[in-house]
Every structure is written in structure tokens, then in C-alpha cells.
Amino acid sequence: MQPNARRGIVQKYFEANLLLKILAGLILGAVCGIIFQDAKDAIVILKPFGDVFIRLLKMIIVPIVMASLIVGCSSIAPSDLGRVGAKVLLFYLATSFFAILIGLGVGIFLEPGAGLGITGAASAQAKAANAPTMSQILVNLFPTNPIEAMAKGEILQIITFSLFFGVALSFVKDSKDERLSKLGHLIYDVFDGINHIMFKIVGWIMQYAPIGVFALIFIVFSKQGVKAFGPLLGVTISTYIGFIAYVA
């Protein structure tokens, strides 16, 4: 294939609708997986592509959540934080609490993904755990060590810390002390820059998404065949039920 032809194909790929590309990757992965049953060589080749996609998604979660929340909170003037901040905090606590309840309810009653068996039985060791109490759920929203929460990807704790950090940054920006005010604006500019950078990275990752989705779905259907449709459909339905219940 000529270099110009390759460049044309690549350009068309990037210009195509992202949702259609991901849907095409999903369908092609399922079809190819059903055709090539238990294709061990293909699974070995494609597995790194799927693993990389999962890792890329995990990579962006913490910085994009922190940067966007800190920038959003610190953009509010301290004079407005009293009434706005209290409402935001209460809204966050309430919505997080109900999101946890809905997630637990959907997981317990519908058991999404049951029978899918994405990981092997030898590698997936079930751990017995008691359901947390309501007070434990609320207490666990607040991190004892924000760095540890970032390292472990504890999103709710990261959100809590980011809200506190953003509110404090708003007061520092509005400080009458010129030195503190300059530092506050400098830190705000840093997080604002990080926010824009992370959204640029998200765009790049989404261009890779069709390849990652193809690899992941191919592996599932190659290992389990047509019977994987049922559990995957259950996951999809459970997700939409959770979204609808949360919005309602």
C-alpha cells in the first residue's frame, strides 16, 4: 500500500463519527469472536490492545476529576460560596449516597454480568465482604490520606478532597494579601491548564477506543461464544436501569 493511500485511510478513520467507530468495533469484535472460537493465538495477540485501553481509561480518571472539580469550585467567588458551597456540598453528599444505594440495589437484585466469566476461575478469587452500614458509607466519603486515595483510585474520596481544595483555593485567590492572591491565581492557572490537557488526552484515547473495544469483545466471544450475549445484554440493561433510577 502506497504511503499516500495509508495516510488517506488514517485520515478517514480520524474524521469518521466516534460513536459509529466504537459501535463498529463492538459488532466486529463479537462477529469475529464467534467465527474464530477459542482462537488462542489471536487472543494472545489482541489481549494487550484491550489491556492498554483499560489502563488508559484508568489513567485519566483521577487527574481529570481533580482538575475539573478544583477549577469549577475555585471559579466561584468566596462571597457566593456560603450559599452556593453549602448547596453543592449537600447536593454532592445526597447524590453520592443515592448513587451508592442504587448501585448496590442493581448489583444485588439483577446481578449484571453473572455467568460472563471474563476472568478465569483460577485467577478470580471471591472475597467475602459484609455490606457497609449507612454511617460507614458517609464516613468513607472523606479520605484520611488524599495521596493514598489518589493512588488507590477512590473516586468519592478524591471528589471530596477536590471540593475542599477548590473552595480553599477560591479564598486564597480572593485574599487581600497580594502575595497569597498571586499564588492562588497561579495555582488556579496550573489546574486550569491540567484540565485542558486532560481533555485533549481524552480525545486521543477515544480515537483508540474502537480498537480496544474490538480486542476486548473479541476475547469474550472467542472464549464463550454466543452464550456471552445474555450476560452482556444483562450488563447493558442493568446499566440503563441504574442511570434511569439515578436521574429520576
XYZ file of C-alpha atoms in Angstrom:
248
model
C 0.000 0.000 0.000
C 1.344 3.399 -1.002
C 2.141 5.950 1.761
C -0.458 8.380 0.389
C -3.108 5.662 0.474
C -2.200 4.795 4.073
C -2.398 8.455 5.067
C -5.807 8.673 3.387
C -7.124 5.684 5.338
C -5.795 7.062 8.619
C -7.314 10.484 7.891
C -10.705 8.932 7.108
C -10.526 6.946 10.336
C -9.982 10.076 12.441
C -12.676 12.001 10.567
C -15.330 9.270 10.983
C -18.003 9.562 13.702
C -16.582 8.310 17.009
C -19.767 6.573 18.191
C -20.092 4.748 14.888
C -16.452 3.644 15.101
C -16.927 2.256 18.612
C -20.159 0.516 17.568
C -18.358 -0.966 14.555
C -15.556 -2.214 16.817
C -18.124 -3.767 19.158
C -20.009 -5.555 16.376
C -16.879 -6.687 14.542
C -15.363 -7.957 17.778
C -18.453 -10.022 18.550
C -18.757 -11.408 15.000
C -15.059 -12.258 14.672
C -15.025 -13.784 18.151
C -17.941 -16.073 17.278
C -16.320 -17.068 13.980
C -12.899 -17.749 15.498
C -13.868 -19.805 18.548
C -11.145 -20.329 21.155
C -8.546 -18.768 18.847
C -5.716 -18.817 21.367
C -3.132 -17.210 19.092
C -5.479 -14.333 18.218
C -6.386 -13.873 21.887
C -2.703 -13.644 22.851
C -2.134 -11.020 20.133
C -5.238 -8.925 20.913
C -5.139 -9.091 24.726
C -2.500 -6.334 25.101
C -4.629 -3.975 22.954
C -7.606 -4.474 25.289
C -5.470 -4.186 28.426
C -3.904 -0.952 27.175
C -7.372 0.550 26.580
C -8.481 -0.296 30.134
C -5.269 1.158 31.549
C -5.657 4.345 29.520
C -9.167 4.843 30.897
C -7.958 4.302 34.448
C -5.021 6.655 33.824
C -7.190 9.705 33.125
C -9.830 9.297 35.836
C -8.020 10.808 38.819
C -6.395 13.850 37.131
C -9.480 14.801 35.116
C -11.819 14.536 38.120
C -9.487 16.537 40.348
C -8.649 19.254 37.825
C -12.227 19.831 36.673
C -13.643 19.982 40.215
C -10.884 22.211 41.574
C -11.222 24.633 38.652
C -15.018 24.647 38.968
C -15.064 25.278 42.720
C -12.296 27.872 42.719
C -14.074 29.812 39.964
C -16.843 30.736 42.414
C -16.265 33.964 44.308
C -15.883 33.489 48.089
C -18.831 35.836 48.678
C -21.046 33.344 46.848
C -19.502 30.234 48.384
C -21.561 30.475 51.568
C -24.898 29.768 49.936
C -23.591 28.048 46.785
C -20.960 25.942 48.572
C -23.388 24.602 51.164
C -25.860 23.642 48.459
C -23.134 21.994 46.378
C -21.825 20.014 49.351
C -25.288 18.839 50.368
C -26.125 18.005 46.756
C -22.894 16.038 46.391
C -23.423 14.074 49.598
C -27.053 13.325 48.733
C -26.389 12.284 45.129
C -23.368 10.180 46.126
C -25.406 8.452 48.821
C -28.255 7.638 46.438
C -25.833 6.570 43.695
C -24.266 4.061 46.089
C -27.690 2.743 47.116
C -28.832 2.389 43.506
C -25.584 0.682 42.512
C -25.827 -1.785 45.383
C -29.502 -2.439 44.661
C -28.978 -3.079 40.948
C -25.971 -5.282 41.670
C -27.739 -7.368 44.308
C -31.088 -7.873 42.554
C -30.066 -8.048 38.870
C -26.540 -9.497 39.229
C -25.240 -7.932 35.986
C -22.542 -9.961 34.241
C -23.369 -13.173 36.086
C -22.090 -16.065 34.010
C -19.899 -13.889 31.820
C -16.664 -15.125 33.376
C -14.285 -12.568 31.900
C -11.505 -13.741 34.229
C -10.588 -17.353 34.722
C -11.833 -19.240 37.747
C -8.274 -19.823 38.921
C -7.371 -16.136 38.897
C -10.624 -14.744 40.273
C -10.790 -15.480 43.971
C -14.046 -14.386 45.560
C -13.752 -12.368 48.725
C -16.420 -12.415 51.370
C -17.402 -8.944 52.494
C -20.086 -7.525 54.702
C -22.260 -4.760 53.314
C -21.202 -1.385 54.791
C -23.595 0.473 57.051
C -25.031 3.861 56.072
C -22.744 5.640 58.530
C -19.700 3.827 57.111
C -20.680 4.882 53.592
C -20.859 8.540 54.638
C -17.623 8.407 56.655
C -15.777 6.734 53.768
C -16.509 9.751 51.576
C -13.792 11.610 53.495
C -10.168 10.458 52.949
C -7.643 10.158 55.747
C -4.849 10.453 53.189
C -5.716 12.133 49.862
C -2.499 10.863 48.232
C -3.426 7.300 49.157
C -6.951 7.871 47.831
C -5.473 9.035 44.507
C -3.135 6.034 44.338
C -5.998 3.616 45.006
C -8.435 5.443 42.725
C -11.006 6.082 45.460
C -13.123 8.426 43.350
C -15.609 9.547 46.004
C -12.789 10.448 48.387
C -10.957 12.246 45.588
C -14.101 14.253 44.830
C -14.430 15.237 48.491
C -10.816 16.373 48.714
C -11.074 18.260 45.404
C -14.136 20.153 46.637
C -12.323 21.241 49.814
C -9.214 22.166 47.810
C -11.212 24.153 45.263
C -13.108 26.110 47.919
C -9.898 26.896 49.803
C -8.232 27.981 46.556
C -11.114 30.373 45.909
C -10.454 32.107 49.236
C -6.709 32.269 48.578
C -7.321 33.829 45.142
C -9.559 36.470 46.714
C -7.145 37.190 49.578
C -6.298 40.809 50.338
C -2.693 39.710 50.742
C -1.222 40.366 47.292
C 1.291 37.530 47.613
C -1.382 34.956 48.506
C -3.649 36.226 45.770
C -0.909 35.799 43.155
C -0.158 32.289 44.399
C -3.851 31.437 44.280
C -4.204 32.626 40.693
C -1.022 30.782 39.744
C -2.311 27.512 41.194
C -5.679 28.075 39.520
C -3.947 28.576 36.154
C -1.977 25.351 36.693
C -5.114 23.291 37.335
C -6.949 25.031 34.513
C -4.099 24.048 32.202
C -4.160 20.477 33.502
C -7.906 20.396 32.865
C -7.487 21.393 29.219
C -4.573 18.984 28.762
C -6.576 16.072 30.169
C -9.492 16.723 27.818
C -7.018 16.681 24.928
C -5.733 13.297 26.153
C -9.319 12.034 26.469
C -9.824 12.859 22.799
C -6.769 10.810 21.862
C -7.894 7.850 23.972
C -11.355 7.921 22.417
C -9.751 7.606 18.980
C -8.143 4.387 20.230
C -11.402 3.179 21.805
C -12.711 1.249 18.729
C -9.513 -0.837 18.669
C -9.632 -1.511 22.409
C -13.348 -2.376 22.298
C -12.782 -4.736 19.367
C -9.999 -6.549 21.239
C -11.966 -6.872 24.498
C -15.187 -8.070 22.847
C -13.333 -10.468 20.529
C -11.680 -12.156 23.518
C -15.001 -12.543 25.374
C -16.860 -14.045 22.414
C -13.930 -16.157 21.271
C -13.772 -17.777 24.712
C -17.504 -18.058 25.416
C -19.259 -17.944 22.057
C -22.878 -16.890 21.552
C -23.730 -17.517 25.216
C -21.882 -14.281 26.088
C -24.744 -12.264 24.536
C -27.034 -12.942 27.529
C -24.708 -11.674 30.281
C -23.585 -8.680 28.176
C -27.202 -7.757 27.494
C -27.866 -8.049 31.230
C -24.998 -5.675 31.978
C -26.328 -3.173 29.430
C -29.890 -3.319 30.763
C -28.701 -3.048 34.377
C -26.592 -0.007 33.492
C -29.526 1.789 31.889
C -31.815 0.884 34.798
C -29.258 2.379 37.183
C -28.924 5.551 35.079
C -32.702 5.994 34.811
C -33.213 5.398 38.536
C -30.463 7.876 39.373
C -31.814 10.589 37.087
C -35.402 10.034 38.255
